[in-house]
């Protein structure tokens, strides 16, 4: 065997000679999308391209934030306006809320914490997982850190970042607490995906009643429900076909509301501009006292959509997001709120529908149409963000297996999840028809948004310490300022829990139980499989035939283990009299990166001696990638397997002498080989440890020779390569069988009651309800073999 080739004691897999086969496989990709992505990585944008991307980002990122003027003043003054000076104070609060949270915190700070363009709570969590060992499922390997997308910073041993890293890694409780924080934020964002369409569409539909005062509120609710049903029913088409309309609609919306704001300031009361002085905030609270404090729940709705802004970050560079916000979004929002305040100074009785009442009569219906379209775009952006965040949770093992569909061949980030789509629709219609007014939905909306913001603040504190390595003074300044503002809003929404604020808490609690119970069961199942791995000594003791009849064909054994022989295999060969001539353990695992390039996806290893014909193939994916078992995946798997065999035989003729100890373990300095990117061979000096039993059997196998010093001529190596390639091809032609473990997970009898509830009831129910692995991998029934077993965890 090649020099420097060691064997892992437990798995028998190559260590020193473990080659990562990075084969450049052609993949259809839109040239424009690829060009934009490359330019994004280089961070070199022409001015024209930057303007175009800023324009496009309006439709995807800012729809939710842009429709807030529809309902802010009504939710701030649900019982009417007593003093017109309160309007000035409320406007001042809106101005500074927009400045501190969306502008300063999110657009210029949080958006920079993206994971290669991906936003959301799990994207931040993935960044942290790469910089500290905090992942609760320990399925990572050192070769994963060599991926081009696995970027991370290094710390000085005595730096504050290193101390923070050690503090996080010290106890499992801290890792679990961090994951719980991320899951809570995700659950609240899912609640946001339910409440945003409800309040946006209902508020936009309310414009019908303004022109027809005698119309029943039931008509408005029915119209809103019809729009919502239509919106969710067309989700399977994706946004690729109509996405080009989103940006013009939202741009037209911002220009209209900004222009109407200027008109109202000029026509009604230009003195509202004094609200830019923060003095009026103090006077507002002094005058209204507790009512002023609780009204912050309505003020906070002016910054809703900010959390979706970060979650929808995927397709645009930060510079385009910043340009669109500072040039278009922020000025237009200030103008429309100021214009509504000017109108209310003379028409305070119209606070219920201040936005529609302030529209000039000549353009009322065109604005109504654009408002309805903008509400649909805002809802679409939030629904898309919900799909993305659930896909990220799924990749981290925090969500049950659901069907994920790509709706665009150009952009991998555009996905559709049917099960979640219909759940969102039912809950959204229930909220709309149940509350029937903006006020209670607004209270619920505010609760969800402020909790997401608090979670983002805590995660950003760790990002600034571990990833950006900022000075602790700057970190403290950011954290304190953010918490002061957000905790103030949080204390205000607590007063409205009984007025609708309980809705997102109930929704989030339900999703939290589902997500955490699934993750808990997944972790316990993985730990059981890790501890019940089959020892390589037992496998080697069976001999090349594994003590069975080796029938023609290839058996693909699917396992969650990235190393070692899974328990399912021993269960399989002890209950059946035959096994396939070639066995390949296939592990599909997700890494804390946004994507794994196609040419780095597969990691192929040999298990045991050549005569055993056993291999492992690890298919690695990022949380943005979608794995679907199909003929293309199977072809790539075998292409990498055949390439591995060819390169392995090539390297055998290049090895130096290497001696193995008969007893114990011995470390040798020898040449290690790594093959990456189109098969370019590089060598280096490394230390490798070899297991005695495995080493002796490996070097004494007929293919490798009988001496400890492994030497092979190029002709013998070539012949061995041809023989094994022919053997593999014959086995492939004989048929491929997919072997899946149909496991039942049960809690042990001595387990505590909460563990029994989580495993025996919640996790068991979710496993029955979610899609099976055979369906996820799209495996045909005629080539599927299920192996049943029970795990007691």
PDB file of C-alpha atoms in Angstrom, residues 109 113 124 127-128 131-132 152-156 158-168 178 456-479:
ATOM      1  CA  UNK A 109     -23.872  46.246  10.919  1.00  0.00           C
ATOM      2  CA  UNK A 113     -22.445  39.386   9.364  1.00  0.00           C
ATOM      3  CA  UNK A 124     -25.282  33.345  12.075  1.00  0.00           C
ATOM      4  CA  UNK A 127     -20.730  31.118  11.277  1.00  0.00           C
ATOM      5  CA  UNK A 128     -20.333  30.465  14.994  1.00  0.00           C
ATOM      6  CA  UNK A 131     -15.309  29.311  14.683  1.00  0.00           C
ATOM      7  CA  UNK A 132     -16.089  27.236  17.774  1.00  0.00           C
ATOM      8  CA  UNK A 152     -13.008  30.924   9.544  1.00  0.00           C
ATOM      9  CA  UNK A 153     -10.662  33.098  11.571  1.00  0.00           C
ATOM     10  CA  UNK A 154      -7.811  32.010  13.805  1.00  0.00           C
ATOM     11  CA  UNK A 155      -7.341  33.334  17.332  1.00  0.00           C
ATOM     12  CA  UNK A 156      -4.393  34.211  19.459  1.00  0.00           C
ATOM     13  CA  UNK A 158      -4.696  34.649  24.991  1.00  0.00           C
ATOM     14  CA  UNK A 159      -7.092  36.861  23.040  1.00  0.00           C
ATOM     15  CA  UNK A 160     -10.566  37.708  24.286  1.00  0.00           C
ATOM     16  CA  UNK A 161     -12.027  35.795  21.308  1.00  0.00           C
ATOM     17  CA  UNK A 162     -10.129  32.653  22.308  1.00  0.00           C
ATOM     18  CA  UNK A 163     -11.378  32.981  25.876  1.00  0.00           C
ATOM     19  CA  UNK A 164     -14.950  33.347  24.595  1.00  0.00           C
ATOM     20  CA  UNK A 165     -14.479  30.287  22.395  1.00  0.00           C
ATOM     21  CA  UNK A 166     -13.227  28.191  25.305  1.00  0.00           C
ATOM     22  CA  UNK A 167     -16.096  29.424  27.466  1.00  0.00           C
ATOM     23  CA  UNK A 168     -18.660  28.327  24.874  1.00  0.00           C
ATOM     24  CA  UNK A 178     -27.142  28.700  22.227  1.00  0.00           C
ATOM     25  CA  UNK A 456     -30.164  38.614  16.612  1.00  0.00           C
ATOM     26  CA  UNK A 457     -28.524  40.988  19.114  1.00  0.00           C
ATOM     27  CA  UNK A 458     -27.229  38.124  21.277  1.00  0.00           C
ATOM     28  CA  UNK A 459     -25.906  36.234  18.243  1.00  0.00           C
ATOM     29  CA  UNK A 460     -24.295  39.379  16.845  1.00  0.00           C
ATOM     30  CA  UNK A 461     -22.455  39.853  20.141  1.00  0.00           C
ATOM     31  CA  UNK A 462     -20.795  36.461  19.667  1.00  0.00           C
ATOM     32  CA  UNK A 463     -20.170  37.160  15.970  1.00  0.00           C
ATOM     33  CA  UNK A 464     -18.383  40.399  16.811  1.00  0.00           C
ATOM     34  CA  UNK A 465     -16.216  38.577  19.358  1.00  0.00           C
ATOM     35  CA  UNK A 466     -15.407  35.342  17.519  1.00  0.00           C
ATOM     36  CA  UNK A 467     -15.666  36.201  13.822  1.00  0.00           C
ATOM     37  CA  UNK A 468     -14.892  39.907  13.573  1.00  0.00           C
ATOM     38  CA  UNK A 469     -12.686  39.925  16.691  1.00  0.00           C
ATOM     39  CA  UNK A 470     -13.774  43.431  17.647  1.00  0.00           C
ATOM     40  CA  UNK A 471     -12.506  45.126  20.764  1.00  0.00           C
ATOM     41  CA  UNK A 472     -14.689  44.267  23.736  1.00  0.00           C
ATOM     42  CA  UNK A 473     -15.527  47.949  24.252  1.00  0.00           C
ATOM     43  CA  UNK A 474     -17.142  48.163  20.798  1.00  0.00           C
ATOM     44  CA  UNK A 475     -18.982  44.905  21.402  1.00  0.00           C
ATOM     45  CA  UNK A 476     -20.272  46.179  24.730  1.00  0.00           C
ATOM     46  CA  UNK A 477     -21.371  49.470  23.161  1.00  0.00           C
ATOM     47  CA  UNK A 478     -23.299  47.699  20.383  1.00  0.00           C
ATOM     48  CA  UNK A 479     -24.914  45.217  22.765  1.00  0.00           C
TER      49      UNK A 479
END
